[in-house]
PDB file of C-alpha atoms in Angstrom:
ATOM      1  CA  MET J   1     160.041 135.716 -74.353  1.00 83.00           C
ATOM      2  CA  SER J   2     162.991 138.067 -74.105  1.00 88.00           C
ATOM      3  CA  ARG J   3     162.604 141.652 -72.912  1.00 89.00           C
ATOM      4  CA  ASP J   4     163.197 142.964 -76.451  1.00 94.00           C
ATOM      5  CA  ALA J   5     160.589 140.575 -77.825  1.00 94.00           C
ATOM      6  CA  GLU J   6     158.126 141.672 -75.150  1.00 94.00           C
ATOM      7  CA  VAL J   7     158.567 145.346 -76.079  1.00 95.00           C
ATOM      8  CA  SER J   8     158.137 144.519 -79.766  1.00 97.00           C
ATOM      9  CA  TYR J   9     155.043 142.421 -79.038  1.00 96.00           C
ATOM     10  CA  LEU J  10     153.341 145.178 -77.052  1.00 97.00           C
ATOM     11  CA  LYS J  11     154.110 147.761 -79.748  1.00 97.00           C
ATOM     12  CA  GLU J  12     152.581 145.515 -82.395  1.00 97.00           C
ATOM     13  CA  ILE J  13     149.453 144.866 -80.325  1.00 96.00           C
ATOM     14  CA  THR J  14     149.026 148.618 -79.715  1.00 96.00           C
ATOM     15  CA  ALA J  15     149.310 149.279 -83.453  1.00 97.00           C
ATOM     16  CA  GLU J  16     146.790 146.562 -84.313  1.00 96.00           C
ATOM     17  CA  LYS J  17     144.327 147.846 -81.728  1.00 95.00           C
ATOM     18  CA  ALA J  18     144.390 151.227 -83.454  1.00 95.00           C
ATOM     19  CA  ARG J  19     144.215 149.697 -86.932  1.00 97.00           C
ATOM     20  CA  TYR J  20     141.119 147.611 -86.193  1.00 96.00           C
ATOM     21  CA  GLN J  21     139.348 149.978 -83.816  1.00 95.00           C
ATOM     22  CA  GLY J  22     135.607 149.751 -84.361  1.00 94.00           C
ATOM     23  CA  GLN J  23     135.936 146.479 -86.290  1.00 96.00           C
ATOM     24  CA  MET J  24     137.037 143.992 -83.638  1.00 93.00           C
ATOM     25  CA  HIS J  25     138.414 143.833 -80.122  1.00 93.00           C
ATOM     26  CA  ILE J  26     142.101 143.055 -79.692  1.00 95.00           C
ATOM     27  CA  TYR J  27     143.591 142.433 -76.255  1.00 96.00           C
ATOM     28  CA  ALA J  28     147.183 142.098 -75.116  1.00 96.00           C
ATOM     29  CA  GLY J  29     147.704 138.852 -73.260  1.00 96.00           C
ATOM     30  CA  ILE J  30     150.718 137.080 -71.852  1.00 95.00           C
ATOM     31  CA  GLU J  31     151.171 133.394 -71.083  1.00 95.00           C
ATOM     32  CA  LEU J  32     153.672 132.913 -68.272  1.00 94.00           C
ATOM     33  CA  GLU J  33     155.413 129.647 -67.531  1.00 94.00           C
ATOM     34  CA  GLY J  34     154.500 128.683 -63.985  1.00 91.00           C
ATOM     35  CA  GLN J  35     158.094 128.476 -62.793  1.00 89.00           C
ATOM     36  CA  ASP J  36     159.328 131.611 -64.581  1.00 91.00           C
ATOM     37  CA  THR J  37     160.486 133.848 -61.714  1.00 88.00           C
ATOM     38  CA  ARG J  38     161.012 136.943 -63.853  1.00 87.00           C
ATOM     39  CA  LYS J  39     158.848 139.937 -63.022  1.00 87.00           C
ATOM     40  CA  PHE J  40     156.441 141.142 -65.670  1.00 89.00           C
ATOM     41  CA  ASP J  41     154.432 144.361 -65.442  1.00 92.00           C
ATOM     42  CA  ARG J  42     150.896 143.000 -65.366  1.00 92.00           C
ATOM     43  CA  SER J  43     149.473 146.502 -65.890  1.00 94.00           C
ATOM     44  CA  LEU J  44     150.724 146.368 -69.501  1.00 95.00           C
ATOM     45  CA  TYR J  45     148.458 143.423 -70.282  1.00 96.00           C
ATOM     46  CA  ASP J  46     144.722 142.910 -70.541  1.00 96.00           C
ATOM     47  CA  TYR J  47     145.012 139.349 -69.268  1.00 97.00           C
ATOM     48  CA  CYS J  48     147.565 136.876 -67.966  1.00 96.00           C
ATOM     49  CA  ILE J  49     147.611 133.077 -68.387  1.00 97.00           C
ATOM     50  CA  ASN J  50     149.499 130.807 -65.990  1.00 97.00           C
ATOM     51  CA  SER J  51     150.609 127.567 -67.648  1.00 97.00           C
ATOM     52  CA  VAL J  52     152.995 124.720 -66.902  1.00 97.00           C
ATOM     53  CA  HIS J  53     154.874 123.051 -69.768  1.00 97.00           C
ATOM     54  CA  TYR J  54     158.043 121.974 -67.941  1.00 97.00           C
ATOM     55  CA  ILE J  55     159.017 119.958 -64.884  1.00 96.00           C
ATOM     56  CA  GLN J  56     162.385 120.253 -63.181  1.00 95.00           C
ATOM     57  CA  ALA J  57     163.720 116.988 -61.770  1.00 95.00           C
ATOM     58  CA  ASN J  58     167.190 115.649 -61.027  1.00 94.00           C
ATOM     59  CA  GLY J  59     168.718 118.932 -62.100  1.00 93.00           C
ATOM     60  CA  LYS J  60     167.126 118.883 -65.563  1.00 95.00           C
ATOM     61  CA  TRP J  61     164.169 120.543 -67.222  1.00 96.00           C
ATOM     62  CA  PHE J  62     161.722 118.274 -69.039  1.00 97.00           C
ATOM     63  CA  ALA J  63     158.950 119.364 -71.419  1.00 96.00           C
ATOM     64  CA  VAL J  64     155.730 117.390 -70.958  1.00 96.00           C
ATOM     65  CA  ASP J  65     154.124 118.473 -74.255  1.00 95.00           C
ATOM     66  CA  GLU J  66     157.006 118.425 -76.726  1.00 95.00           C
ATOM     67  CA  SER J  67     156.689 114.814 -77.902  1.00 96.00           C
ATOM     68  CA  ALA J  68     155.924 111.318 -76.645  1.00 96.00           C
ATOM     69  CA  GLN J  69     159.647 110.644 -76.552  1.00 97.00           C
ATOM     70  CA  ALA J  70     160.291 113.719 -74.422  1.00 97.00           C
ATOM     71  CA  LEU J  71     157.554 112.677 -72.008  1.00 98.00           C
ATOM     72  CA  GLN J  72     159.110 109.222 -71.710  1.00 98.00           C
ATOM     73  CA  ARG J  73     162.490 110.814 -70.914  1.00 97.00           C
ATOM     74  CA  CYS J  74     160.829 112.920 -68.236  1.00 98.00           C
ATOM     75  CA  ILE J  75     159.321 109.828 -66.615  1.00 98.00           C
ATOM     76  CA  ASP J  76     162.471 107.722 -66.898  1.00 98.00           C
ATOM     77  CA  GLU J  77     165.195 110.261 -66.100  1.00 97.00           C
ATOM     78  CA  GLY J  78     163.275 112.571 -63.833  1.00 97.00           C
ATOM     79  CA  PHE J  79     161.108 110.153 -61.874  1.00 98.00           C
ATOM     80  CA  ALA J  80     162.815 106.742 -62.093  1.00 98.00           C
ATOM     81  CA  GLY J  81     160.140 105.397 -64.416  1.00 98.00           C
ATOM     82  CA  ASP J  82     157.181 106.350 -62.195  1.00 98.00           C
ATOM     83  CA  PRO J  83     154.610 108.325 -64.228  1.00 98.00           C
ATOM     84  CA  TYR J  84     152.419 108.925 -61.189  1.00 98.00           C
ATOM     85  CA  ALA J  85     155.278 110.649 -59.367  1.00 98.00           C
ATOM     86  CA  MET J  86     155.675 112.806 -62.467  1.00 98.00           C
ATOM     87  CA  ALA J  87     151.960 113.637 -62.450  1.00 98.00           C
ATOM     88  CA  GLU J  88     152.088 114.520 -58.764  1.00 98.00           C
ATOM     89  CA  GLU J  89     154.915 117.001 -59.382  1.00 98.00           C
ATOM     90  CA  PHE J  90     153.242 118.493 -62.451  1.00 98.00           C
ATOM     91  CA  PHE J  91     149.980 119.163 -60.632  1.00 98.00           C
ATOM     92  CA  ARG J  92     151.771 120.416 -57.513  1.00 98.00           C
ATOM     93  CA  ILE J  93     153.530 123.041 -59.614  1.00 97.00           C
ATOM     94  CA  SER J  94     150.315 123.922 -61.455  1.00 98.00           C
ATOM     95  CA  ALA J  95     148.356 124.587 -58.280  1.00 98.00           C
ATOM     96  CA  GLN J  96     151.179 126.276 -56.396  1.00 97.00           C
ATOM     97  CA  THR J  97     152.105 128.712 -59.159  1.00 97.00           C
ATOM     98  CA  ALA J  98     148.470 129.555 -59.913  1.00 97.00           C
ATOM     99  CA  CYS J  99     147.878 130.470 -56.287  1.00 97.00           C
ATOM    100  CA  GLN J 100     151.064 132.509 -56.168  1.00 96.00           C
ATOM    101  CA  ARG J 101     150.499 134.387 -59.423  1.00 95.00           C
ATOM    102  CA  LYS J 102     146.675 134.676 -59.327  1.00 96.00           C
ATOM    103  CA  PRO J 103     146.315 134.819 -63.117  1.00 97.00           C
ATOM    104  CA  ASP J 104     143.229 135.715 -65.092  1.00 98.00           C
ATOM    105  CA  MET J 105     143.379 132.296 -66.769  1.00 98.00           C
ATOM    106  CA  ILE J 106     144.806 128.869 -65.971  1.00 98.00           C
ATOM    107  CA  GLY J 107     146.033 127.248 -69.174  1.00 97.00           C
ATOM    108  CA  HIS J 108     145.519 123.612 -70.277  1.00 97.00           C
ATOM    109  CA  PHE J 109     145.404 122.271 -66.709  1.00 98.00           C
ATOM    110  CA  ASP J 110     146.176 118.628 -67.571  1.00 97.00           C
ATOM    111  CA  LEU J 111     148.623 119.236 -70.430  1.00 97.00           C
ATOM    112  CA  LEU J 112     150.693 116.218 -69.351  1.00 97.00           C
ATOM    113  CA  THR J 113     148.000 113.997 -70.934  1.00 97.00           C
ATOM    114  CA  LYS J 114     148.728 115.307 -74.448  1.00 96.00           C
ATOM    115  CA  PHE J 115     150.506 112.144 -75.609  1.00 96.00           C
ATOM    116  CA  ASN J 116     148.708 109.718 -73.305  1.00 96.00           C
ATOM    117  CA  ALA J 117     146.311 108.215 -75.854  1.00 93.00           C
ATOM    118  CA  GLN J 118     144.916 104.865 -74.708  1.00 94.00           C
ATOM    119  CA  ASN J 119     146.589 105.523 -71.328  1.00 96.00           C
ATOM    120  CA  CYS J 120     149.921 104.496 -72.835  1.00 96.00           C
ATOM    121  CA  PHE J 121     151.996 106.307 -70.175  1.00 97.00           C
ATOM    122  CA  PHE J 122     149.638 106.252 -67.187  1.00 97.00           C
ATOM    123  CA  ASP J 123     146.028 105.408 -66.410  1.00 98.00           C
ATOM    124  CA  GLU J 124     144.004 108.610 -66.174  1.00 97.00           C
ATOM    125  CA  ASN J 125     141.320 106.713 -64.243  1.00 96.00           C
ATOM    126  CA  ASP J 126     143.766 105.375 -61.670  1.00 97.00           C
ATOM    127  CA  LEU J 127     143.293 106.826 -58.188  1.00 97.00           C
ATOM    128  CA  ARG J 128     147.018 107.594 -58.031  1.00 97.00           C
ATOM    129  CA  TYR J 129     146.492 110.018 -60.904  1.00 98.00           C
ATOM    130  CA  LEU J 130     142.999 111.278 -60.133  1.00 98.00           C
ATOM    131  CA  SER J 131     143.651 112.036 -56.480  1.00 98.00           C
ATOM    132  CA  VAL J 132     146.533 114.425 -57.201  1.00 98.00           C
ATOM    133  CA  ALA J 133     144.772 115.967 -60.226  1.00 98.00           C
ATOM    134  CA  ILE J 134     141.567 116.675 -58.305  1.00 98.00           C
ATOM    135  CA  GLU J 135     143.405 117.961 -55.237  1.00 98.00           C
ATOM    136  CA  ALA J 136     145.391 120.346 -57.444  1.00 98.00           C
ATOM    137  CA  LEU J 137     142.237 121.422 -59.273  1.00 98.00           C
ATOM    138  CA  HIS J 138     140.621 122.405 -55.969  1.00 98.00           C
ATOM    139  CA  GLU J 139     143.748 124.272 -54.877  1.00 98.00           C
ATOM    140  CA  ALA J 140     144.243 126.082 -58.203  1.00 98.00           C
ATOM    141  CA  ASN J 141     140.597 127.160 -58.194  1.00 98.00           C
ATOM    142  CA  LYS J 142     141.302 129.127 -55.014  1.00 98.00           C
ATOM    143  CA  SER J 143     143.464 131.455 -57.120  1.00 98.00           C
ATOM    144  CA  GLY J 144     140.330 132.835 -58.777  1.00 98.00           C
ATOM    145  CA  GLY J 145     141.738 131.993 -62.209  1.00 98.00           C
ATOM    146  CA  ILE J 146     139.410 131.035 -65.038  1.00 98.00           C
ATOM    147  CA  PHE J 147     140.161 127.550 -66.347  1.00 98.00           C
ATOM    148  CA  GLU J 148     140.788 127.287 -70.061  1.00 97.00           C
ATOM    149  CA  ILE J 149     139.033 124.561 -72.051  1.00 97.00           C
ATOM    150  CA  ASN J 150     141.417 124.081 -74.921  1.00 95.00           C
ATOM    151  CA  SER J 151     141.255 122.330 -78.318  1.00 94.00           C
ATOM    152  CA  GLY J 152     144.885 122.979 -79.272  1.00 90.00           C
ATOM    153  CA  ALA J 153     145.957 119.340 -79.254  1.00 91.00           C
ATOM    154  CA  ILE J 154     143.213 118.288 -81.690  1.00 91.00           C
ATOM    155  CA  SER J 155     143.985 121.110 -84.118  1.00 90.00           C
ATOM    156  CA  ARG J 156     147.589 119.862 -84.097  1.00 88.00           C
ATOM    157  CA  GLY J 157     146.519 116.343 -85.061  1.00 86.00           C
ATOM    158  CA  ILE J 158     146.110 114.615 -81.680  1.00 88.00           C
ATOM    159  CA  LYS J 159     142.670 113.051 -81.805  1.00 82.00           C
ATOM    160  CA  GLY J 160     140.174 113.417 -78.998  1.00 84.00           C
ATOM    161  CA  ARG J 161     142.365 115.397 -76.595  1.00 92.00           C
ATOM    162  CA  ILE J 162     140.628 118.431 -75.147  1.00 94.00           C
ATOM    163  CA  TYR J 163     141.954 119.936 -71.905  1.00 96.00           C
ATOM    164  CA  PRO J 164     140.860 119.491 -69.169  1.00 97.00           C
ATOM    165  CA  SER J 165     139.415 115.986 -69.241  1.00 97.00           C
ATOM    166  CA  GLN J 166     135.671 115.535 -68.912  1.00 97.00           C
ATOM    167  CA  LEU J 167     136.021 114.193 -65.384  1.00 97.00           C
ATOM    168  CA  LEU J 168     138.028 117.243 -64.320  1.00 98.00           C
ATOM    169  CA  LEU J 169     135.511 119.553 -65.988  1.00 98.00           C
ATOM    170  CA  GLU J 170     132.721 117.896 -63.999  1.00 98.00           C
ATOM    171  CA  GLU J 171     134.702 118.305 -60.786  1.00 98.00           C
ATOM    172  CA  LEU J 172     135.431 121.931 -61.630  1.00 98.00           C
ATOM    173  CA  HIS J 173     131.736 122.595 -62.080  1.00 98.00           C
ATOM    174  CA  LYS J 174     130.991 121.012 -58.703  1.00 98.00           C
ATOM    175  CA  ILE J 175     133.341 123.400 -56.911  1.00 98.00           C
ATOM    176  CA  GLY J 176     132.103 126.510 -58.692  1.00 98.00           C
ATOM    177  CA  GLY J 177     135.031 126.972 -61.047  1.00 98.00           C
ATOM    178  CA  ARG J 178     134.783 129.227 -64.080  1.00 98.00           C
ATOM    179  CA  VAL J 179     135.764 128.386 -67.665  1.00 98.00           C
ATOM    180  CA  VAL J 180     136.745 130.134 -70.874  1.00 98.00           C
ATOM    181  CA  ILE J 181     136.744 128.541 -74.334  1.00 97.00           C
ATOM    182  CA  SER J 182     140.098 128.748 -76.106  1.00 95.00           C
ATOM    183  CA  THR J 183     141.666 127.172 -79.177  1.00 93.00           C
ATOM    184  CA  ASP J 184     145.243 127.923 -78.075  1.00 92.00           C
ATOM    185  CA  THR J 185     145.798 128.565 -81.750  1.00 88.00           C
ATOM    186  CA  HIS J 186     149.166 129.260 -83.318  1.00 86.00           C
ATOM    187  CA  SER J 187     147.673 129.946 -86.753  1.00 87.00           C
ATOM    188  CA  VAL J 188     144.826 131.804 -88.424  1.00 89.00           C
ATOM    189  CA  GLU J 189     143.404 128.553 -89.795  1.00 89.00           C
ATOM    190  CA  SER J 190     142.570 127.134 -86.341  1.00 88.00           C
ATOM    191  CA  ILE J 191     141.502 130.324 -84.607  1.00 89.00           C
ATOM    192  CA  ASN J 192     137.982 128.972 -83.919  1.00 90.00           C
ATOM    193  CA  PHE J 193     138.766 125.258 -84.025  1.00 91.00           C
ATOM    194  CA  GLY J 194     136.516 122.935 -82.029  1.00 91.00           C
ATOM    195  CA  PHE J 195     134.213 125.517 -80.442  1.00 93.00           C
ATOM    196  CA  ASP J 196     131.114 123.309 -80.860  1.00 94.00           C
ATOM    197  CA  ALA J 197     132.849 120.251 -79.368  1.00 94.00           C
ATOM    198  CA  MET J 198     134.071 122.254 -76.373  1.00 96.00           C
ATOM    199  CA  LYS J 199     130.616 123.750 -75.857  1.00 96.00           C
ATOM    200  CA  GLU J 200     129.109 120.244 -75.824  1.00 96.00           C
ATOM    201  CA  ARG J 201     131.647 119.080 -73.244  1.00 96.00           C
ATOM    202  CA  LEU J 202     130.943 122.049 -71.016  1.00 98.00           C
ATOM    203  CA  LEU J 203     127.191 121.524 -71.203  1.00 98.00           C
ATOM    204  CA  ALA J 204     127.635 117.823 -70.397  1.00 98.00           C
ATOM    205  CA  ALA J 205     129.725 118.780 -67.363  1.00 98.00           C
ATOM    206  CA  GLY J 206     126.948 121.047 -66.078  1.00 98.00           C
ATOM    207  CA  PHE J 207     128.199 124.452 -67.176  1.00 98.00           C
ATOM    208  CA  ARG J 208     125.737 126.936 -68.614  1.00 98.00           C
ATOM    209  CA  GLU J 209     128.016 129.971 -68.871  1.00 97.00           C
ATOM    210  CA  THR J 210     131.501 130.730 -70.089  1.00 97.00           C
ATOM    211  CA  MET J 211     133.649 133.761 -69.336  1.00 98.00           C
ATOM    212  CA  CYS J 212     134.435 136.327 -72.010  1.00 96.00           C
ATOM    213  CA  LEU J 213     136.917 139.211 -71.929  1.00 97.00           C
ATOM    214  CA  THR J 214     135.285 142.533 -72.845  1.00 95.00           C
ATOM    215  CA  ASP J 215     136.190 146.201 -72.648  1.00 93.00           C
ATOM    216  CA  GLN J 216     134.430 146.153 -69.258  1.00 94.00           C
ATOM    217  CA  GLY J 217     136.498 143.220 -68.010  1.00 95.00           C
ATOM    218  CA  TRP J 218     135.613 139.538 -67.697  1.00 97.00           C
ATOM    219  CA  GLN J 219     131.890 138.835 -68.045  1.00 97.00           C
ATOM    220  CA  GLU J 220     129.720 135.736 -68.071  1.00 97.00           C
ATOM    221  CA  ARG J 221     128.131 134.701 -71.366  1.00 97.00           C
ATOM    222  CA  PRO J 222     125.548 131.935 -71.830  1.00 97.00           C
ATOM    223  CA  LEU J 223     126.802 128.861 -73.657  1.00 94.00           C
TER     224      LEU J 223
END
């Protein structure tokens, strides 16, 4: 987001807060790319999300969630055909930038699995993948950020893909991590998409509460 776009965004949010005062709560949030080194005034926002969508390798930037073809290019051109090396770098960046930025929320922690249906790029049960994912999960949790459980991929037509995976949710519960339900929506139609499915996954992983942003800050709410 450019500086001009940021100013415009904040003005619009301020106007909508006034327009809907007493009817619903509207909060100004910002999602920052993990490797974006620009400085943003966090005091202007009610919450901040740290997310990773890109990996830099061999002097190029690769998007991991753009398309299956783009992910294949990332693996081939950035990591000499080794998807587990790609996963290691993705999770390293995720954990490192979360700990540096200390965001309110950590977005779609295993986004690199978006196009990995039937483990077509890498085996999500392989120790080479799980070991780096779990290690990064533990490290990112030290940031204090609330992990987003996210149905955005399903609402965009990718069946069965909710972030993070059930195994990672179970591990997050074991280490005392916190979660927030999010649809990562880009449209009005999917603003509450998949809430029941995400609730079921959280309950199955052992969670009994989710975090909710209120006028008094982040508070626990029973599932």
